[in-house]
């Protein structure tokens, strides 16, 4: 379709007129980032001027940045808990927001270890929808022809709970999928899913996954992209196919739905879709019965151009496994969002996962950035925050947000590194969640350090065609001295050439060599930390861990394997699946000169 040249974009030639307008919007917002931010803050403060929270700090109607920053403190979730509890218990007065709180969005059950309740208002759905509407216009710049097929996306809802005061509490994606914005979305040839709404909206995760996989198989030639929210979700779908392909093939062969699928809406929907196809059933059986599943994604869905999954932060460790199953397809990380707020998007979605940067969209909320200096105490009561346009290249910051829904100078807990600017809007690499730590003594190991250590140690496995598909950790203080325990689930591609116990002992030492100097000093000089231990668990153990978390209320969409565990039932589950244990055979390198 020809596009009016007046609507062309510096980002590239748009695929259609609708895309041109979306790209033009991105340009306008990012060119005028500071002015947009000023307007956003003024709007938030003006509309919420009479709220109990803002009156407490005596803003007296002021809506400028200087007054706001001088009078309002930077806060964490714990600071807001009393107000959130009152709203949850049924207090409908204007506590945080002048607009009524429509529901609570529950944060991921494994981010920093607790489920947080984030108040939201009805109009936030419009803001989230706006960001979603920008994703495909950007993707179409890099991958042509996406209007000629469909996306196989594994999307899930979970059944919501209610607070004592009657407000719904549910994950942000469940809220979105159950909204009219999603359910009655207009047809867009660039954004057609194989999964029917009935399957996505089924709260039973088995029936939902089964139906979505079945529909994806039925339309395998139409599928141009595969996706899930997180990389772990897509791997879970592949694992589901490994376990259930016989049942799926039977349904395709006979044109009848498995009796395990009892959801009435799904059954009504699938009657119209499912027809006998013995040839397809034979193909699925032939591919899935092979021992080697390398490249299974492109074998079954041969026209797939990319995977749409988050592989930044802690999800980066899934990249080798996704490469194995996809035959090295590109992985697109399209957007950066959380339960608190949707932040921005990746303007170069086909870049390498290690190069992903998100451009913060200044219309989404008011953003401030707290310089992150790990060596300094975080006890500073008045940290010097900088505005969005004033961040510096290469520096790391903690994200602080002020939202329309009533979070004011709220620390999200994400550490971001500035990688550049698009016009005047900064672009960030997601570094990690703050304060995900292992500690035995004075040592403190964060998520990024732990992941690097696992990556370095797993290089020893490559000559045995083995990789670490999943891991978590535990600070075992039951031994004297205490020691780090790392649980590994391995993918051994050649059982005849599997890694020896001695090699896995060396993996323990390789991990220790990768950890920080405080840890190594504890091992070598202080004897305050015992040898690191790797416990290899049975295949499927982390699948069971996820099932357990979901049974306790975690969202299948937002579930992330916890990188550190200390909850007794989870520890017991992991330990009951251990097939071998390995310890570091020597002390890591450490010299006093490197002491900090």
XYZ file of C-alpha atoms in Angstrom:
596
model
C 0.000 0.000 0.000
C 1.438 3.374 -0.962
C 2.046 5.749 1.913
C 1.853 9.519 1.687
C 5.461 10.764 1.640
C 4.471 13.486 4.118
C 3.961 10.701 6.669
C 7.391 9.082 6.142
C 9.476 8.560 9.281
C 13.175 8.990 10.199
C 12.880 5.457 11.613
C 12.301 4.076 8.117
C 9.636 3.632 5.426
C 6.329 2.649 7.077
C 4.429 -0.399 5.841
C 1.064 1.390 5.690
C -0.607 4.663 6.604
C -1.565 3.460 10.075
C 2.092 2.584 10.719
C 3.170 5.989 9.439
C 1.022 7.719 12.061
C 2.407 5.494 14.845
C 6.007 6.187 13.812
C 5.243 9.889 13.565
C 3.873 9.772 17.131
C 7.102 8.134 18.372
C 9.101 10.898 16.686
C 6.976 13.688 18.180
C 7.136 12.247 21.700
C 10.882 11.600 21.641
C 11.797 14.903 19.967
C 9.965 16.835 22.665
C 10.710 14.501 25.578
C 11.383 17.198 28.182
C 8.281 19.240 27.324
C 6.148 16.074 27.292
C 7.516 15.122 30.712
C 6.733 18.561 32.108
C 3.158 18.293 30.802
C 2.702 14.757 32.137
C 3.803 15.756 35.655
C 1.611 18.861 35.623
C -1.397 16.758 34.550
C -0.785 14.155 37.259
C -0.346 16.743 40.011
C -3.276 18.935 38.919
C -5.813 16.132 38.740
C -4.620 14.575 42.010
C -4.047 17.819 43.945
C -6.813 17.045 46.453
C -5.689 13.499 47.195
C -4.784 12.681 50.756
C -1.237 11.729 49.795
C -0.348 14.950 47.955
C -2.053 17.143 50.581
C 0.118 15.469 53.227
C 3.198 17.033 51.593
C 1.608 20.495 51.255
C 2.021 20.956 47.522
C -0.853 23.454 47.709
C -1.749 23.017 44.056
C 1.790 23.467 42.700
C 2.470 21.304 39.664
C 6.017 22.268 38.672
C 8.999 19.965 38.886
C 11.066 21.990 41.340
C 8.342 22.204 43.998
C 7.411 18.559 43.503
C 10.992 17.361 43.929
C 11.603 19.547 46.963
C 8.501 18.396 48.840
C 7.879 14.742 47.945
C 10.126 11.930 49.151
C 11.409 9.072 47.032
C 9.575 5.967 48.224
C 9.446 2.179 48.017
C 6.506 -0.208 48.112
C 6.919 -0.630 51.872
C 6.358 3.118 52.370
C 3.032 2.895 50.526
C 1.766 -0.299 52.112
C -0.533 1.399 54.681
C -2.318 3.371 51.941
C -2.524 0.349 49.641
C -3.930 -1.765 52.466
C -6.643 0.818 53.150
C -7.661 0.836 49.477
C -7.602 -2.976 49.416
C -9.816 -3.038 52.508
C -12.461 -0.879 50.838
C -11.582 2.779 51.555
C -12.826 4.581 48.429
C -11.709 8.087 49.374
C -9.150 9.895 47.194
C -6.055 8.517 48.922
C -3.562 8.269 46.056
C -5.624 9.087 42.978
C -8.577 11.385 42.291
C -9.806 8.787 39.810
C -11.244 5.682 41.471
C -8.895 2.710 41.741
C -10.393 0.183 39.298
C -8.352 -2.855 40.377
C -4.986 -3.944 41.711
C -2.303 -5.323 39.454
C -0.227 -8.007 41.153
C 3.472 -7.929 40.494
C 5.353 -11.077 39.565
C 5.325 -13.489 42.484
C 9.077 -13.998 42.246
C 10.351 -10.460 41.728
C 12.155 -9.645 44.973
C 10.171 -12.394 46.627
C 6.734 -10.994 47.243
C 3.548 -10.223 45.397
C 2.886 -6.503 45.466
C -0.511 -4.872 44.866
C -0.284 -1.974 42.419
C -3.339 0.306 42.298
C -4.481 1.205 38.787
C -7.214 3.309 37.188
C -9.410 2.573 34.185
C -7.690 4.964 31.784
C -4.328 3.212 32.248
C -5.669 0.557 29.865
C -5.720 3.224 27.145
C -2.104 4.099 27.909
C -1.011 0.455 27.754
C -2.973 -0.070 24.536
C -1.215 2.949 23.024
C 2.208 1.420 23.684
C 1.082 -1.945 22.271
C -0.124 -0.150 19.128
C 3.418 1.101 18.442
C 5.112 -2.320 18.472
C 4.085 -3.725 15.083
C 4.712 -0.480 13.138
C 8.316 -0.652 14.392
C 8.631 -4.405 13.720
C 7.273 -3.940 10.180
C 10.291 -1.723 9.423
C 12.574 -4.717 9.994
C 10.505 -7.748 8.969
C 8.406 -7.307 5.815
C 5.337 -9.360 4.980
C 3.986 -10.003 8.474
C 0.498 -9.251 7.118
C 0.749 -12.422 4.994
C 0.511 -14.818 7.958
C -0.095 -15.187 11.682
C 1.635 -15.171 15.046
C 1.645 -18.223 17.315
C 1.701 -16.582 20.731
C 1.299 -18.497 23.968
C -0.718 -16.055 26.106
C -2.429 -16.895 29.390
C -4.758 -15.493 32.022
C -5.055 -16.586 35.603
C -8.187 -16.487 37.702
C -8.231 -13.275 39.674
C -8.690 -12.821 43.408
C -10.532 -10.088 45.272
C -9.258 -7.883 48.067
C -11.286 -7.658 51.315
C -12.856 -4.468 49.938
C -13.990 -6.186 46.736
C -11.428 -4.921 44.227
C -10.002 -7.373 41.703
C -6.340 -8.260 42.113
C -4.723 -9.868 39.076
C -1.610 -9.681 36.890
C -1.392 -6.812 34.426
C -1.593 -9.157 31.414
C -4.702 -10.883 32.750
C -6.246 -7.439 33.157
C -5.341 -6.561 29.574
C -6.450 -9.835 27.971
C -9.808 -9.647 29.772
C -10.363 -6.033 28.727
C -12.470 -4.945 25.788
C -9.314 -3.410 24.325
C -8.037 -6.934 23.714
C -11.231 -8.983 23.335
C -12.824 -6.677 20.769
C -9.625 -5.417 19.135
C -10.132 -4.405 15.497
C -8.782 -6.714 12.816
C -5.195 -5.861 11.956
C -3.591 -7.989 9.214
C -0.175 -7.387 10.788
C -1.239 -8.727 14.174
C -3.342 -11.881 13.745
C -2.929 -14.701 16.267
C -3.487 -18.414 15.704
C -4.764 -18.676 19.299
C -8.482 -17.903 19.586
C -9.548 -15.585 22.417
C -11.439 -18.488 23.970
C -8.149 -20.374 24.479
C -6.245 -17.343 25.786
C -9.059 -16.494 28.223
C -9.352 -20.019 29.672
C -8.025 -19.954 33.239
C -7.064 -23.645 33.168
C -3.444 -23.508 32.014
C -3.421 -27.060 30.582
C -6.560 -26.547 28.502
C -5.341 -23.124 27.383
C -1.863 -24.357 26.381
C -3.279 -27.490 24.715
C -5.714 -25.508 22.586
C -3.166 -22.841 21.657
C -0.641 -25.504 20.637
C -3.304 -27.395 18.671
C -4.303 -24.265 16.755
C -0.642 -23.472 16.110
C -0.124 -26.939 14.622
C -3.274 -26.691 12.480
C -1.989 -23.441 10.964
C 1.683 -24.331 10.928
C 2.271 -23.026 7.391
C 0.650 -19.688 8.279
C 2.852 -19.043 11.323
C 5.425 -16.298 10.697
C 6.473 -15.653 14.333
C 6.362 -17.490 17.642
C 6.120 -15.732 20.936
C 5.404 -15.706 24.649
C 5.946 -13.015 27.247
C 9.207 -14.422 28.604
C 11.670 -16.823 26.992
C 10.869 -19.323 29.747
C 7.224 -19.355 28.600
C 8.172 -20.328 25.060
C 10.405 -23.116 26.359
C 7.534 -24.303 28.521
C 5.419 -24.538 25.357
C 8.101 -26.655 23.632
C 8.247 -28.903 26.688
C 4.438 -29.181 26.579
C 4.652 -30.314 22.962
C 7.253 -32.944 23.919
C 4.904 -34.337 26.564
C 1.607 -34.109 24.654
C 2.286 -34.476 20.917
C 0.607 -37.887 20.736
C -2.678 -36.502 22.074
C -2.458 -33.485 19.769
C -1.749 -35.679 16.743
C -4.753 -37.876 17.613
C -7.023 -34.809 17.674
C -5.691 -33.659 14.301
C -6.081 -37.147 12.804
C -9.685 -37.615 13.949
C -10.866 -33.999 13.906
C -12.146 -34.377 17.478
C -11.053 -32.578 20.633
C -9.435 -34.512 23.496
C -11.925 -35.138 26.351
C -9.475 -33.466 28.758
C -10.613 -30.198 27.170
C -13.867 -29.430 28.981
C -14.064 -25.624 28.770
C -17.395 -24.916 26.981
C -16.151 -21.806 25.149
C -13.101 -23.659 23.822
C -15.192 -26.650 22.752
C -17.660 -24.432 20.854
C -14.817 -22.593 19.186
C -12.811 -25.700 18.208
C -15.828 -27.386 16.586
C -15.550 -24.706 13.898
C -11.748 -24.986 13.548
C -10.864 -28.672 13.948
C -11.262 -30.928 10.915
C -9.675 -34.366 10.296
C -6.218 -34.034 8.707
C -4.401 -37.410 8.727
C -1.508 -36.011 6.667
C -0.765 -33.255 9.210
C -1.174 -35.720 12.091
C 1.389 -38.019 10.465
C 3.786 -35.098 9.979
C 3.505 -34.018 13.647
C 4.021 -37.597 14.850
C 6.993 -38.094 12.547
C 8.796 -34.924 13.701
C 7.990 -35.180 17.397
C 8.879 -38.868 17.715
C 12.462 -38.175 16.606
C 14.972 -38.234 19.441
C 16.690 -35.088 18.211
C 14.615 -31.962 18.805
C 17.214 -29.524 17.561
C 15.533 -26.968 15.285
C 12.051 -28.326 16.125
C 10.489 -24.860 15.853
C 11.514 -24.336 12.243
C 10.852 -27.995 11.404
C 7.227 -27.685 12.482
C 6.721 -23.987 11.674
C 9.002 -23.584 8.619
C 8.032 -19.996 7.793
C 8.907 -18.556 11.207
C 10.939 -15.363 10.826
C 11.674 -14.610 14.496
C 10.825 -15.373 18.117
C 9.045 -12.628 20.079
C 10.201 -13.126 23.678
C 11.921 -11.206 26.456
C 15.502 -12.463 26.707
C 17.012 -9.550 28.628
C 18.015 -9.556 32.297
C 17.666 -12.933 33.968
C 15.991 -14.310 30.820
C 19.295 -14.115 28.902
C 20.305 -17.553 30.147
C 17.564 -19.133 27.988
C 19.152 -17.919 24.768
C 21.274 -21.053 24.071
C 18.284 -23.360 24.628
C 16.051 -21.237 22.387
C 18.812 -21.253 19.767
C 18.893 -25.048 19.985
C 15.146 -25.484 19.505
C 14.772 -22.743 16.886
C 17.854 -23.334 14.769
C 19.178 -19.891 15.643
C 16.161 -17.725 14.784
C 16.415 -14.023 15.733
C 14.851 -13.138 19.098
C 12.950 -9.874 19.324
C 12.505 -8.054 22.635
C 9.872 -5.489 21.765
C 8.873 -3.631 24.929
C 9.744 -2.808 28.525
C 6.898 -2.853 31.029
C 5.940 -3.789 34.576
C 2.864 -3.989 36.771
C 3.524 -0.425 37.962
C 3.771 1.148 34.527
C 4.505 0.479 30.857
C 7.781 2.268 30.093
C 8.891 2.050 26.489
C 9.827 0.002 23.440
C 12.760 -1.335 21.459
C 13.195 0.690 18.277
C 15.613 -1.910 16.880
C 13.793 -5.145 17.770
C 15.895 -7.442 15.576
C 19.168 -6.567 17.285
C 21.158 -9.201 19.192
C 19.709 -9.944 22.642
C 22.851 -8.582 24.312
C 22.362 -5.259 22.497
C 18.698 -4.696 23.368
C 17.932 -1.125 24.416
C 14.528 0.257 25.284
C 13.510 3.813 24.417
C 11.501 5.339 27.262
C 8.286 6.925 25.971
C 7.839 10.226 27.837
C 4.025 10.212 27.631
C 3.653 7.047 29.757
C 4.502 8.545 33.176
C 6.880 11.047 34.750
C 10.326 9.456 34.960
C 13.266 10.247 37.194
C 16.550 8.419 37.486
C 18.494 7.730 40.646
C 22.214 7.317 39.929
C 23.135 3.776 40.929
C 26.432 3.587 42.738
C 26.685 0.166 44.361
C 29.681 1.141 46.490
C 27.746 3.908 48.238
C 25.245 3.414 51.017
C 21.678 3.696 49.789
C 20.659 5.293 53.060
C 20.807 8.813 51.602
C 17.467 10.382 52.489
C 17.630 12.973 49.701
C 19.298 11.333 46.691
C 19.956 13.574 43.707
C 17.641 12.315 40.996
C 17.951 13.447 37.393
C 15.285 14.017 34.774
C 14.863 11.820 31.744
C 16.729 14.058 29.293
C 19.638 14.619 31.703
C 20.861 11.046 32.127
C 24.445 10.402 31.017
C 25.737 7.833 28.515
C 27.133 4.686 30.068
C 25.879 5.421 33.582
C 23.565 3.170 35.553
C 20.378 4.403 37.198
C 17.503 3.076 39.221
C 14.142 3.918 37.663
C 11.802 6.160 39.700
C 8.265 6.816 38.430
C 5.279 9.074 39.045
C 2.112 7.664 37.473
C -1.397 8.814 36.649
C -2.687 6.011 38.907
C -1.105 7.492 42.023
C 2.472 6.330 42.518
C 4.647 9.331 43.399
C 8.450 9.149 43.097
C 8.232 5.385 43.391
C 11.372 3.248 43.118
C 10.638 0.438 40.668
C 13.773 -1.527 41.605
C 15.123 -1.910 38.047
C 18.727 -0.960 37.303
C 19.196 0.459 33.799
C 22.299 1.517 31.832
C 22.102 4.401 29.354
C 23.126 3.214 25.884
C 22.092 6.213 23.781
C 19.263 8.531 22.827
C 16.547 8.533 20.192
C 16.075 12.255 19.596
C 15.985 13.522 23.210
C 14.558 10.348 24.803
C 17.082 8.075 26.508
C 17.615 4.438 25.589
C 18.452 1.909 28.286
C 19.829 -1.577 28.608
C 18.057 -3.507 31.355
C 20.838 -4.586 33.738
C 18.990 -6.382 36.521
C 16.475 -6.227 39.308
C 17.905 -4.606 42.399
C 18.800 -6.585 45.493
C 18.498 -10.156 44.263
C 21.361 -11.425 46.405
C 23.135 -14.473 47.765
C 25.003 -13.842 50.994
C 26.756 -16.088 53.518
C 28.942 -13.588 55.354
C 29.931 -10.111 54.169
C 29.723 -11.328 50.569
C 26.864 -10.102 48.388
C 26.258 -11.710 45.014
C 23.657 -10.146 42.765
C 21.697 -11.683 39.923
C 24.007 -10.430 37.178
C 27.123 -11.811 38.912
C 25.467 -15.169 39.498
C 24.383 -15.407 35.880
C 27.869 -14.534 34.648
C 29.333 -17.250 36.885
C 26.868 -19.831 35.519
C 27.679 -18.781 31.939
C 31.432 -19.054 32.537
C 31.164 -22.443 34.228
C 28.826 -23.832 31.563
C 31.509 -23.203 28.899
C 33.237 -26.301 30.295
C 30.201 -28.332 29.246
C 30.257 -27.391 25.560
C 32.750 -30.092 24.504
C 30.278 -32.626 25.944
C 27.399 -31.093 23.929
C 25.682 -30.233 27.218
C 24.144 -26.974 28.399
C 22.530 -25.540 31.515
C 18.843 -25.079 30.679
C 17.772 -23.771 34.073
C 19.277 -22.824 37.417
C 18.573 -21.363 40.802
C 20.596 -20.906 43.970
C 20.449 -21.079 47.733
C 22.664 -19.714 50.494
C 23.061 -22.817 52.660
C 23.831 -21.650 56.170
C 23.131 -25.093 57.626
C 26.771 -26.024 57.080
C 29.673 -24.462 58.963
C 30.851 -22.373 57.260
C 27.865 -21.754 55.010
C 28.174 -22.195 51.263
C 26.458 -21.415 47.994
C 24.325 -24.182 46.487
C 23.525 -23.914 42.787
C 20.846 -26.181 41.311
C 21.417 -27.035 37.646
C 19.098 -28.741 35.190
C 21.174 -29.951 32.253
C 20.343 -30.663 28.621
C 22.647 -33.562 27.674
C 22.394 -33.998 23.902
C 24.645 -37.090 23.766
C 24.138 -39.473 26.690
C 27.177 -41.512 25.644
C 29.385 -38.449 26.124
C 27.879 -36.857 29.228
C 30.056 -34.721 31.534
C 31.842 -36.545 34.350
C 31.570 -35.826 38.057
C 35.118 -34.486 37.968
C 34.195 -32.002 35.241
C 31.158 -30.824 37.225
C 33.478 -30.312 40.225
C 35.570 -28.063 37.971
C 32.380 -26.189 37.039
C 31.978 -25.367 40.747
C 35.475 -23.868 40.830
C 34.862 -21.977 37.564
C 31.802 -20.382 39.149
C 33.818 -19.378 42.212
C 36.547 -17.831 40.038
C 33.814 -15.686 38.430
C 32.390 -14.350 41.698
C 33.418 -11.070 43.306
C 36.537 -10.490 45.396
C 34.618 -10.286 48.670
C 33.298 -13.814 48.069
C 36.757 -15.125 47.099
C 38.326 -13.484 50.146
C 35.733 -15.236 52.307
C 36.717 -18.543 50.726
C 40.508 -18.085 50.741
C 41.515 -15.785 53.576
C 38.640 -15.656 56.028
C 37.370 -19.233 55.698
C 33.901 -17.742 56.192
C 32.450 -19.448 53.099
C 32.606 -23.157 52.250
C 33.191 -24.690 48.796
C 30.455 -23.917 46.256
C 28.182 -26.871 45.502
C 26.344 -27.709 42.279
C 23.374 -30.050 42.628
C 22.241 -31.504 39.312
C 18.478 -32.114 39.279
C 16.322 -34.382 37.111
C 14.982 -33.082 33.807
C 11.603 -31.438 34.312
C 12.339 -30.293 37.875
C 12.014 -26.601 37.050
C 8.761 -27.382 35.253
C 7.494 -28.787 38.566
C 8.770 -25.668 40.332
C 6.677 -23.496 38.015
C 3.615 -25.700 38.461
C 4.019 -25.342 42.223
C 4.275 -21.541 41.967
C 1.180 -21.396 39.733
C -0.738 -23.575 42.202
C 0.072 -20.954 44.843
C -1.260 -18.094 42.727
C 1.657 -17.041 40.494
C 0.794 -15.881 36.985
C 1.854 -18.198 34.162
C 2.627 -15.117 32.043
C 4.727 -13.349 34.621
C 6.391 -16.349 36.231
C 10.162 -16.131 36.319
C 12.313 -18.848 37.847
C 13.607 -17.378 41.123
C 17.370 -17.048 40.916
C 17.621 -17.487 44.665
C 15.307 -19.662 46.762
C 14.777 -20.011 50.497
C 11.150 -21.147 50.816
C 11.163 -24.569 52.528
C 8.667 -26.391 50.221
C 10.637 -25.251 47.160
C 13.910 -26.337 48.758
C 12.382 -29.729 49.545
C 11.093 -30.125 45.991
C 14.510 -29.294 44.517
C 16.423 -31.535 46.928
C 14.102 -34.473 46.254
C 15.042 -34.258 42.546
C 18.833 -34.125 42.943
C 20.650 -36.814 40.957
C 24.224 -35.800 41.826
C 26.096 -33.263 43.966
C 29.468 -31.704 43.171
C 31.821 -29.429 45.133
C 34.588 -27.040 44.236
C 37.825 -29.073 44.456
C 40.136 -26.138 45.234
C 40.236 -22.540 46.427
C 39.581 -19.786 43.880
C 42.259 -17.204 43.134
C 42.414 -14.271 45.522
C 45.115 -11.805 46.542
C 45.000 -9.027 49.164
C 45.733 -6.413 46.480
C 42.240 -6.957 45.096
C 40.612 -6.534 48.494
C 38.040 -3.712 48.518
